[in-house]
Coordinates of C-alpha atoms in Angstrom, one line a residue:
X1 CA 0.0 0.0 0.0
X2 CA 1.4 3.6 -0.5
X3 CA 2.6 5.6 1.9
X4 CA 0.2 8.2 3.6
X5 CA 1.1 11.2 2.4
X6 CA 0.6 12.9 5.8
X7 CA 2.2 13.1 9.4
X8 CA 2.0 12.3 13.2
X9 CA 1.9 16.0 14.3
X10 CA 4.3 16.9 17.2
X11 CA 5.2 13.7 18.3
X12 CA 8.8 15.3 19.4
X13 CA 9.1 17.3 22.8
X14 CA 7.4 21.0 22.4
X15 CA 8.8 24.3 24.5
X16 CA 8.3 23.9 28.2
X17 CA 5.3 25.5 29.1
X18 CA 4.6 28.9 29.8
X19 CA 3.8 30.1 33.2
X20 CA 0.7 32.1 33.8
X21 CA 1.0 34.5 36.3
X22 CA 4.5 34.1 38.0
X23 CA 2.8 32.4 41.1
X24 CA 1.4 29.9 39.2
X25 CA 4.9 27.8 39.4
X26 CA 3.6 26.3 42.5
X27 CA 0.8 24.1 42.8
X28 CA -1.1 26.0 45.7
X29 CA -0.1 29.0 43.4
X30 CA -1.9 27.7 40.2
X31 CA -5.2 26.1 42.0
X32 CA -5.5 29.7 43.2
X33 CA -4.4 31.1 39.9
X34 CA -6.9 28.8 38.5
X35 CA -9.7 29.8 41.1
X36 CA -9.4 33.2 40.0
X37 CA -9.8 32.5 36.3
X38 CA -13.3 30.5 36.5
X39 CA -14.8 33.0 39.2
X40 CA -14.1 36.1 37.0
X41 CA -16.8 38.0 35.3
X42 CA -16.5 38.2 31.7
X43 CA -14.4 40.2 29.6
X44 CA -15.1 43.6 28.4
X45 CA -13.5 42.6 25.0
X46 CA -16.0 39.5 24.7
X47 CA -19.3 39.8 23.8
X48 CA -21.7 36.7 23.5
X49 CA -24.1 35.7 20.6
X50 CA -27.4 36.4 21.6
X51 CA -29.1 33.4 23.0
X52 CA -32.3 32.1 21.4
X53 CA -32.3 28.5 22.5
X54 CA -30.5 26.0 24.8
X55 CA -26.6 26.1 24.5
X56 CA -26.2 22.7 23.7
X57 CA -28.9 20.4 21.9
X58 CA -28.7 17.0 24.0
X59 CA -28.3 18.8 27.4
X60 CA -29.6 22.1 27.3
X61 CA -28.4 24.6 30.3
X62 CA -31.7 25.7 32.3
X63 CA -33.0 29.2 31.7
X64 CA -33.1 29.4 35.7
X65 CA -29.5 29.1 36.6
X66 CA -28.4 31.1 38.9
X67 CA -24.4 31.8 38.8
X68 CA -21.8 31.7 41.8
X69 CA -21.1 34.2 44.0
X70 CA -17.9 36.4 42.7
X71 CA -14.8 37.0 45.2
X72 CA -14.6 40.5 46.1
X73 CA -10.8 40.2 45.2
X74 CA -11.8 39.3 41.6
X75 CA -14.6 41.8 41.5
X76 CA -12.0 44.6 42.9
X77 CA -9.6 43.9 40.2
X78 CA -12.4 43.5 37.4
X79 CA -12.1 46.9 35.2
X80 CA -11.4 44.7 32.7
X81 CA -14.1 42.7 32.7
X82 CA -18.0 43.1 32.9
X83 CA -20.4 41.6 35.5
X84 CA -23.4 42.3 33.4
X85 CA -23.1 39.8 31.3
X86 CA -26.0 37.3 30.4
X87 CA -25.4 34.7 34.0
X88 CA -26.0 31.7 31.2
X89 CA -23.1 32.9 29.4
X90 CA -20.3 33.9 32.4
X91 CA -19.0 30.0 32.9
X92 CA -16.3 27.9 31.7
X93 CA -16.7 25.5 28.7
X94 CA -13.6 23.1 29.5
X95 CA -11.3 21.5 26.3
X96 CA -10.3 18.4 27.6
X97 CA -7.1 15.9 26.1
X98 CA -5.7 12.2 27.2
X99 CA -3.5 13.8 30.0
X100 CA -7.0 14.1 32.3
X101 CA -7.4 10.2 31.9
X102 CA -3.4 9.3 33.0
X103 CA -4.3 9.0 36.2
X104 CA -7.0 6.2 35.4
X105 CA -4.3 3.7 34.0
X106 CA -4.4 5.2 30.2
X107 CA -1.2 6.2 28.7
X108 CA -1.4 9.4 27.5
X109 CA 0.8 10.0 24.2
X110 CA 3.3 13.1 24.5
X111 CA 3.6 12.8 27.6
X112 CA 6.8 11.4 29.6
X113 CA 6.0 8.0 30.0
X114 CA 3.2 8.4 26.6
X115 CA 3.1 6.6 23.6
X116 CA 5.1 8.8 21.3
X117 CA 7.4 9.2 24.0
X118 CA 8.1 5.7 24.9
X119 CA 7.9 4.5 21.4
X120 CA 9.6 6.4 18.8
X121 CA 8.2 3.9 15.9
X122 CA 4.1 4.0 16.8
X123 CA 1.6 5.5 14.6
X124 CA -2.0 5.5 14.4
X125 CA -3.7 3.6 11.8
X126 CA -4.7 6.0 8.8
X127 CA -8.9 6.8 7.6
X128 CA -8.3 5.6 4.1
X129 CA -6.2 2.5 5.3
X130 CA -9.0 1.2 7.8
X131 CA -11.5 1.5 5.3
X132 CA -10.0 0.3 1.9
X133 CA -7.6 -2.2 3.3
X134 CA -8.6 -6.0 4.6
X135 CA -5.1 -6.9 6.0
X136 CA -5.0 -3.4 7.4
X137 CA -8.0 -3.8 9.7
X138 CA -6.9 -7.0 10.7
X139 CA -4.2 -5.6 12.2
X140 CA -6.0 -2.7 13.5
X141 CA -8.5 -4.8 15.2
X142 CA -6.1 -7.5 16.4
X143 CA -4.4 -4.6 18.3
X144 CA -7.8 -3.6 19.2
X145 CA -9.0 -6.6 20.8
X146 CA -5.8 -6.8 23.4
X147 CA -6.7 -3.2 24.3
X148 CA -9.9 -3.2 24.7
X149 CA -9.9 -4.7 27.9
X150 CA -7.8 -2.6 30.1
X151 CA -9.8 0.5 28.7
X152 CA -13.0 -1.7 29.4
X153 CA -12.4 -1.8 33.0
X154 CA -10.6 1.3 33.9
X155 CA -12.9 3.9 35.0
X156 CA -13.1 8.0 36.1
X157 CA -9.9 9.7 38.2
X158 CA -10.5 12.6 40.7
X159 CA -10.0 15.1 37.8
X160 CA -13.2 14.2 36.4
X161 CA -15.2 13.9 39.1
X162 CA -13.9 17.2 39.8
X163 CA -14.9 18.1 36.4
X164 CA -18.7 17.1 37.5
X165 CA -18.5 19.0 41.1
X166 CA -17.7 22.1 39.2
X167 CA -20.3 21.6 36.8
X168 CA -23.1 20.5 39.5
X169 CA -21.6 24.0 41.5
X170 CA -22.6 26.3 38.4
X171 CA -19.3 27.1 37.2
X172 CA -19.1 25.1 34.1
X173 CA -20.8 25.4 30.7
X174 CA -20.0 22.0 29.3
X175 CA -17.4 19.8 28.5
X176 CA -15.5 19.2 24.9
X177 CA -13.2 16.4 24.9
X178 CA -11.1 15.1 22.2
X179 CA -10.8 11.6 24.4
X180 CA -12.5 8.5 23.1
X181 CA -12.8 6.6 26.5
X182 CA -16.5 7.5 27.8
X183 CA -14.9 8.7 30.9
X184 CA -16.6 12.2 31.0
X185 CA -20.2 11.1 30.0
X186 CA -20.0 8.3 32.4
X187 CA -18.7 10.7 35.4
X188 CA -21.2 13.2 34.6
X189 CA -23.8 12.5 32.1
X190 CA -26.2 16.2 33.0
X191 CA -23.0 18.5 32.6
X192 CA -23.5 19.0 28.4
X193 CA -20.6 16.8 27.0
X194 CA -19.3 16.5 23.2
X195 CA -16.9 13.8 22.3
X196 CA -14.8 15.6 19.4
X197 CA -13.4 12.3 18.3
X198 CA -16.8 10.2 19.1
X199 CA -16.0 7.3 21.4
X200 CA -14.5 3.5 21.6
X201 CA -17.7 1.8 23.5
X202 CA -19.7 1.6 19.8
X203 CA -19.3 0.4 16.4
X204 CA -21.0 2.1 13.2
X205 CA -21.5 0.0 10.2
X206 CA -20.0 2.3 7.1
X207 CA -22.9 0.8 4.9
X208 CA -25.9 1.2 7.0
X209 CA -24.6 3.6 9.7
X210 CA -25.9 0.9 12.7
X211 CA -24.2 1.1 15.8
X212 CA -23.0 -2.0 17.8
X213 CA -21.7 -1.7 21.2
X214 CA -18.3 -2.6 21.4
X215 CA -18.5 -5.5 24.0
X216 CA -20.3 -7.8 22.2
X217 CA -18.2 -7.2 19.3
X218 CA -15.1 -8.0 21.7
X219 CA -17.3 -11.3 22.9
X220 CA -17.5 -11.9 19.1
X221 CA -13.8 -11.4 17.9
X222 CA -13.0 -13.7 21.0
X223 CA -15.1 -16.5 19.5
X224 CA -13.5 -16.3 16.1
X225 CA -9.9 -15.9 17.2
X226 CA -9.4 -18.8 19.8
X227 CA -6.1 -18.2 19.8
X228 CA -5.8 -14.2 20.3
X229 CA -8.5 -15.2 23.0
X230 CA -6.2 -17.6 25.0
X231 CA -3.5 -15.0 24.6
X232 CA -4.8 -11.9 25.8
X233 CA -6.2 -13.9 28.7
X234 CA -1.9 -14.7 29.3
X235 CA -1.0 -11.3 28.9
X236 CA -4.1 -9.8 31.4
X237 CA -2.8 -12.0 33.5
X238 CA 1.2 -11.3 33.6
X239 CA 0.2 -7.7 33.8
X240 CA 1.9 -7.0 30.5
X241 CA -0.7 -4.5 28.7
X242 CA -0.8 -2.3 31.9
X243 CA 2.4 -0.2 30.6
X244 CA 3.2 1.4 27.2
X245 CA 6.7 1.4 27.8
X246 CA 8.2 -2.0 25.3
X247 CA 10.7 -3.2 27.7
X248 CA 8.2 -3.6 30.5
X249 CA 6.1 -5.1 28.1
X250 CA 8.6 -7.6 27.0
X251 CA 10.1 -8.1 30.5
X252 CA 6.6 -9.9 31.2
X253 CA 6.0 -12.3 28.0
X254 CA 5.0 -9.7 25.1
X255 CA 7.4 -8.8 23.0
X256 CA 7.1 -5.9 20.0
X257 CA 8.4 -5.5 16.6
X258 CA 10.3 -2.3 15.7
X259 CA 7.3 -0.7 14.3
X260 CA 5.5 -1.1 17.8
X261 CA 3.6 -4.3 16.4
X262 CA 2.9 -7.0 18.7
X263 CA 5.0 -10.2 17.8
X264 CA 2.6 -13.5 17.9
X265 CA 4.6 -16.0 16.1
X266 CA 1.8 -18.8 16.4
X267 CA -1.4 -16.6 15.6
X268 CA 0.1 -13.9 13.2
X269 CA -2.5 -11.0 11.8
X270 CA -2.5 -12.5 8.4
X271 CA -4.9 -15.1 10.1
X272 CA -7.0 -12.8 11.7
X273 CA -10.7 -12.6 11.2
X274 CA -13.7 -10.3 12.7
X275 CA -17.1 -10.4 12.0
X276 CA -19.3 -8.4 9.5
X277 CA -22.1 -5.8 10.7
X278 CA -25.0 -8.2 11.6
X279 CA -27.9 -5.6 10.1
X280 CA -26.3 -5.8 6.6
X281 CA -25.8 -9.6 6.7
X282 CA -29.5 -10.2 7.3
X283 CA -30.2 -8.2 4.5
X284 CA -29.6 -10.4 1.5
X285 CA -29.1 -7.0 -0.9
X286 CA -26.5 -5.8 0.5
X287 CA -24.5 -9.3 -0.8
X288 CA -21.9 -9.3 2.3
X289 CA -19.7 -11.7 2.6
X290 CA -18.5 -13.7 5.2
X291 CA -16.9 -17.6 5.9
X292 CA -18.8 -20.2 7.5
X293 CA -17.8 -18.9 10.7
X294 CA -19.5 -15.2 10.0
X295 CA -16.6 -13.8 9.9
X296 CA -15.7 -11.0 7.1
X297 CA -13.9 -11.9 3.9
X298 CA -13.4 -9.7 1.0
X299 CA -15.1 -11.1 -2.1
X300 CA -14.1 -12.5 -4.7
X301 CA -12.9 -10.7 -8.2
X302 CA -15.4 -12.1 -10.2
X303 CA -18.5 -9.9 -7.9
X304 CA -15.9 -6.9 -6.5
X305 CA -17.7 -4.9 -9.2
X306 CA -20.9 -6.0 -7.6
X307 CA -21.1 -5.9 -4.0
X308 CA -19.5 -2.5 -3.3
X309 CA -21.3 0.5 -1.9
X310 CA -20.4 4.7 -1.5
X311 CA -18.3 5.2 1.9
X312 CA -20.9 8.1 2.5
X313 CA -24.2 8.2 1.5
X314 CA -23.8 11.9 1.5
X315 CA -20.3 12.8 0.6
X316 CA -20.6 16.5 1.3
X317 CA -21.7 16.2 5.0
X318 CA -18.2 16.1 5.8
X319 CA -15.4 18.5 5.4
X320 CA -11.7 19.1 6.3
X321 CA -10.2 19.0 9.1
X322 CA -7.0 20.1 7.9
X323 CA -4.6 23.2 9.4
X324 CA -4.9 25.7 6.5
X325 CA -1.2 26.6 7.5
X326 CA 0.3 23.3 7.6
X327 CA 1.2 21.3 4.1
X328 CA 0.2 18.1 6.0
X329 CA -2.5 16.7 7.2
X330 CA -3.1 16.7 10.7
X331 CA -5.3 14.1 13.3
X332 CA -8.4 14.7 14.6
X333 CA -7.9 12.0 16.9
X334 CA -5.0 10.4 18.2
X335 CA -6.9 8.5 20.8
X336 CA -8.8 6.3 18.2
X337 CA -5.4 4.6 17.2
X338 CA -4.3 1.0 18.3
X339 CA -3.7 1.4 21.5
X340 CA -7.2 0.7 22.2
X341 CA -7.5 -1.9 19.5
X342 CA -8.5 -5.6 19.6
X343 CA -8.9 -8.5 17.6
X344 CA -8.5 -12.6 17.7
X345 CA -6.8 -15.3 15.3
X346 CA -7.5 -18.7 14.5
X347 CA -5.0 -19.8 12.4
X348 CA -7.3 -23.1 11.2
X349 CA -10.5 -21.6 10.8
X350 CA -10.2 -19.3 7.9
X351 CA -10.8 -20.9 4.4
X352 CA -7.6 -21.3 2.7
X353 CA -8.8 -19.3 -0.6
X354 CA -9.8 -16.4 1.4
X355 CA -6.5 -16.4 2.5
X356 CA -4.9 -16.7 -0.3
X357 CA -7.3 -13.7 -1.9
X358 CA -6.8 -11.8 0.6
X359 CA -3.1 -11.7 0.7
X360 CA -2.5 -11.3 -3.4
X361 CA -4.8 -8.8 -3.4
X362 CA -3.7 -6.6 -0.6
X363 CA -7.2 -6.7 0.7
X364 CA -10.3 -4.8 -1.3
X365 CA -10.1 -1.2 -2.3
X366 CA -5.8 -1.5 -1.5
X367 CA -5.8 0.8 -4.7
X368 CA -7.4 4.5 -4.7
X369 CA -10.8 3.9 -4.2
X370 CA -13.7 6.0 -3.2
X371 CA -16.1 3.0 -2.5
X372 CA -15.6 0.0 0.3
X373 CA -17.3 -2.9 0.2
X374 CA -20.4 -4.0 2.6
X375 CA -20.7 -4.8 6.2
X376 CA -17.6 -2.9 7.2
X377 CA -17.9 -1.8 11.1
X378 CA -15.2 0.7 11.9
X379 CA -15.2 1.9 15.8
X380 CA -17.0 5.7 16.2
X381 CA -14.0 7.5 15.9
X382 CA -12.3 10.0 13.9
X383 CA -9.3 8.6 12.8
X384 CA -6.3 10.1 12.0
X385 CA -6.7 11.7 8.4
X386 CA -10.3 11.6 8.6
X387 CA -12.5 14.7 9.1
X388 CA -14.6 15.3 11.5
X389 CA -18.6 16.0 10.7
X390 CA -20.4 19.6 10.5
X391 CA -22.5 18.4 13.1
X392 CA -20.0 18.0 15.7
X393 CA -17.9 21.1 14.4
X394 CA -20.6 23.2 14.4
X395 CA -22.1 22.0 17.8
X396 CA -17.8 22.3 19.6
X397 CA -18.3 25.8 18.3
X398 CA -21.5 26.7 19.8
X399 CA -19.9 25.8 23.0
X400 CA -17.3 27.7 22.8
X401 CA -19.4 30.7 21.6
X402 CA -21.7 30.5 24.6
X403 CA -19.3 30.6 27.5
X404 CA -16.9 33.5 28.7
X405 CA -13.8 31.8 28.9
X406 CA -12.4 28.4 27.8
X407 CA -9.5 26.0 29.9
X408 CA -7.7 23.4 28.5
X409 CA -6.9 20.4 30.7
X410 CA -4.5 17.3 29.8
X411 CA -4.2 18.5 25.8
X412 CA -1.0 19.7 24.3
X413 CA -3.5 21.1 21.2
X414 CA -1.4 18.7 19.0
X415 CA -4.5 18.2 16.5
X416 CA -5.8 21.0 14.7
X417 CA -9.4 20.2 15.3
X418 CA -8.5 21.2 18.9
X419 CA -6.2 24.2 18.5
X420 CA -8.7 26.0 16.7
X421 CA -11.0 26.0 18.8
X422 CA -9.2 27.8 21.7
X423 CA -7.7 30.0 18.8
X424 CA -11.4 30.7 18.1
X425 CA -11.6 31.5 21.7
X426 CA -9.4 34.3 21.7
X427 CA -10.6 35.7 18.6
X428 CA -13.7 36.4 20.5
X429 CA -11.7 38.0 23.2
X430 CA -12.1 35.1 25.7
X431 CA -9.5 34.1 28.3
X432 CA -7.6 31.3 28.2
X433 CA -6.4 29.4 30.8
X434 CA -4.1 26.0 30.2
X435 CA -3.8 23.3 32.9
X436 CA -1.0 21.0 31.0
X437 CA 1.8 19.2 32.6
X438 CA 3.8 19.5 29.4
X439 CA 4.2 22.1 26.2
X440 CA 0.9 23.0 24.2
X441 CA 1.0 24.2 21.1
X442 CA 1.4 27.4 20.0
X443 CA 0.4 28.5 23.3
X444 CA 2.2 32.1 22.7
X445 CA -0.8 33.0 20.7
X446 CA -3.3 32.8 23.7
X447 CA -1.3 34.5 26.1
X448 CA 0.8 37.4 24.5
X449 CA -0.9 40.1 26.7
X450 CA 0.4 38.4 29.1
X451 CA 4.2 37.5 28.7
X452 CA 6.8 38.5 27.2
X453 CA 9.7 36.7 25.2
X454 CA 11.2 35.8 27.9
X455 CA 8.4 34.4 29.8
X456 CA 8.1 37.7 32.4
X457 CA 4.9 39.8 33.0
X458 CA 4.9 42.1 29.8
X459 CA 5.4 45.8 31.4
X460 CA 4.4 47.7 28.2
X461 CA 1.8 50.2 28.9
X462 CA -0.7 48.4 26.7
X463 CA -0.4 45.2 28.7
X464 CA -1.7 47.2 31.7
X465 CA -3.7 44.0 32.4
X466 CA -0.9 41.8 32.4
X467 CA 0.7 43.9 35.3
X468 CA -1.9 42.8 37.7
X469 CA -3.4 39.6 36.5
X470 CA -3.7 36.7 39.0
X471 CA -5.3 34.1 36.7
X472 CA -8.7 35.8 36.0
X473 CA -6.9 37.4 32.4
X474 CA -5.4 33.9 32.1
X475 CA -3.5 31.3 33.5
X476 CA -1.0 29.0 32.8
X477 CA 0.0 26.4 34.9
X478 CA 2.0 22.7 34.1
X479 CA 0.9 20.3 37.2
X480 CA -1.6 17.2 37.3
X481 CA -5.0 17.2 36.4
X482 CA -5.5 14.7 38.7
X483 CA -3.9 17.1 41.9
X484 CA -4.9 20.5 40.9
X485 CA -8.7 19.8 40.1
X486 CA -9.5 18.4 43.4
X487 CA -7.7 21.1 45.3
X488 CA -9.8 23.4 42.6
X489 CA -13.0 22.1 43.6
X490 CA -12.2 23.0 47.5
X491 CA -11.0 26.6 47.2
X492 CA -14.3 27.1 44.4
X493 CA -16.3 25.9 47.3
X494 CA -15.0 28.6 49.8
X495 CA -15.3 31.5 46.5
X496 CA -19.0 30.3 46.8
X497 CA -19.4 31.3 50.5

């Protein structure tokens, strides 16, 4: 198959981050920092769109809130900002990334112990790959299926209960998150939530767009790939798929390839199978193939002409997701990739002239293509190099429109479809405030009233604000999610009395 002819973005280190304000080093220093930034009113320089209906579709906010108390220390330094601003609109809409969900067992991946850090050679499985390429998705789903288990059982970390005190408190307008592992819906399912990248617990069919929840689908790979199955029961038990760091891996029984593959000499992908969408298979026009066993097989030559249907019914429903200033295309989800894949292998139960199609051909569609063939489930995730819908673009930036201020928590910004939004943010003269243990990207941008070059308060004249900000113009701070939140939630309580 050729090459992708796009990149991993950022998987090197990025600057150390910026600190927002000076006190902020500290961790007391940044929870207060922090405290400061969600209890402000809103900026003079931001102005809402009006409201004419609830701010977010699946979980509207009521028309009856009542918002927090302010400190009189933030009100007393407030010339720059306005307490008359609509109470709907003066909360927080929180940008959430993988470094919130460390703390719950799941590697995050530019972080120092993440996947791009501990292994130099991973990269996600491309859109176009997954969809047009048989051997491909075996791999992807062989990966999947000894993934899917840890992630299965892991569950919410203080940081997002936090998340749903400060939401049941009044200070938050809703959540976006760019993670994929149901933690924030499952912690707080009334706080308004939108999963950017969609989420690993379903399936959707690419023919007939049916969704499948992703357990049964694991209880189905299992029964197809005996021998995956008595595997990943080996390695749950040695512990090995706890870490994402290849020695440890190795250390206890699972050994890697160089390209971050994992190395199963008796069940190898090749012999991998996985199992069609069930809705299309009972309908007989929509010719899906499949073995004896029900799992999928590409078809053969003489019908490829005949079985194969548009990717999208509607091709125009979905646009790029592509930095305009960047030459290369960038993910809109990094989470989706195999780390969180699964699938099973029987060596003897796959026909041998599948096989043997499967592996001249390439699998169907190995060529340019702009159909795939039938019964193709795919998890509901953007994956890297595919775009992300109008729907869910146009519903992240009603968020961000309807709140005063935005703060980024666990994200380096790495994927575009993120970036933009908080560059959107200060566009509209919103504050921005950045709760990252490592470098985000191009964070300059969203704090130059605030710093200079160097990293010191700016003392021109025009950055008057700057001169006396103690997080409510912005903050900037590189601790734990997991240990700042929690400590958040406790000084927000006291703000309140």
């Amino acid at each position: 198959m050729q090459k992708p002819l796009m990149r991993i973005p950022y998987t090197g280190p990025l600057p150390p981050p910026l600190i927002v304000p000076r006190s902020a080093n500290t961790l007391a220093g940044a929870v207060s920092a922090l405290a400061q930034f969600i209890s402000a009113p809103a900026s003079k320089s931001w102005r809402p769109n009006p409201i004419t209906g609830p701010l977010f579709k699946s979980s509207p906010v009521p028309n009856s809130f009542e918002p927090p108390s302010i400190s009189s220390s933030a009100a007393a330094s407030s010339s720059s900002f306005d307490p008359n601003i609509d109470p709907r609109h003066n909360k927080t809409v929180l940008l959430t990334g993988a470094g919130i969900s460390v703390a719950s067992g799941l590697a995050d991946y530019r972080g120092p112990n993440g996947t791009y850090t501990l292994n130099k050679t991973y990269r996600p499985i491309y859109f176009n790959e997954f969809i047009h390429n048989h051997e491909a998705r075996k791999r992807y789903w062989a990966r999947s299926f000894l993934g899917w288990p840890v992630l299965s059982r892991s569950r919410p970390n203080n940081a997002h209960w936090a998340v749903k005190t400060l939401g049941d408190m009044g200070w938050l307008s809703g959540v976006i998150t760019q993670n994929v592992d149901s933690f924030h819906p499952l912690a707080h399912p009334t706080l308004p939530t939108l999963e950017l990248h969609g989420y690993l617990r379903s399936l959707v069919c690419l023919t007939c767009k049916t969704h499948m929840p992703r357990q049964a689908f694991q209880d189905d790979l299992a029964r197809l790939n005996p021998a995956w199955a008595d595997f990943l029961n080996e390695m749950l038990a040695s512990g090995a798929l706890l870490t994402e760091n290849p020695d440890e891996r190795r250390k206890k029984g699972l050994r890697t390839n160089p390209d971050g593959d994992v190395d199963l000499p008796d069940a190898p992908y090749s012999t991998f199978r996985y199992p069609a969408c069930p809705t299309c298979l009972a309908d007989p026009s929509k010719n899906v193939h499949v073995d004896k066993d029900g799992a999928w097989v590409p078809p053969s030559s003489a019908t490829a002409n005949t079985d194969t249907y548009p990717l999208f019914s509607e091709p125009s429903r979905y646009i790029s997701d592509v930095d305009p200033s960047s030459s290369s295309s960038t993910s809109s989800s990094s989470s989706s990739s195999s780390s969180a894949s699964h699938s099973s292998v029987s060596p003897s139960s796959r026909p041998a002239a599948a096989a043997a199609a499967a592996a001249a051909a390439g699998g169907p569609g190995s060529g340019p293509s702009s159909t795939i063939h039938a019964g193709i489930l795919k998890p509901a995730v953007v994956m890297f190099g595919e775009s992300i819908s109008p729907e869910t673009k146009h519903s992240a930036e009603d968020m961000i429109d309807n709140a005063s201020r935005i703060l980024v928590v666990g994200s380096s910004l790495a994927t575009y479809s993120a970036w933009r939004l908080v560059k959107r943010a200060t566009d509209r003269g919103m504050p921005v405030g950045v709760l990252n243990m490592g470098g985000v990207r191009g964070e300059e941008v969203f704090f130059a009233d605030l710093i200079s070059a160097d990293n010191s308060v700016n003392t021109d004249n025009h950055y008057k604000m700057a001169q006396t900000n103690r997080g409510e113009a912005g903050v900037r701070c590189g601790h734990s999610a997991n240990e700042a939140l929690p400590l958040l939630v406790e000084q927000m309580k006291d703000i309140r009395r």
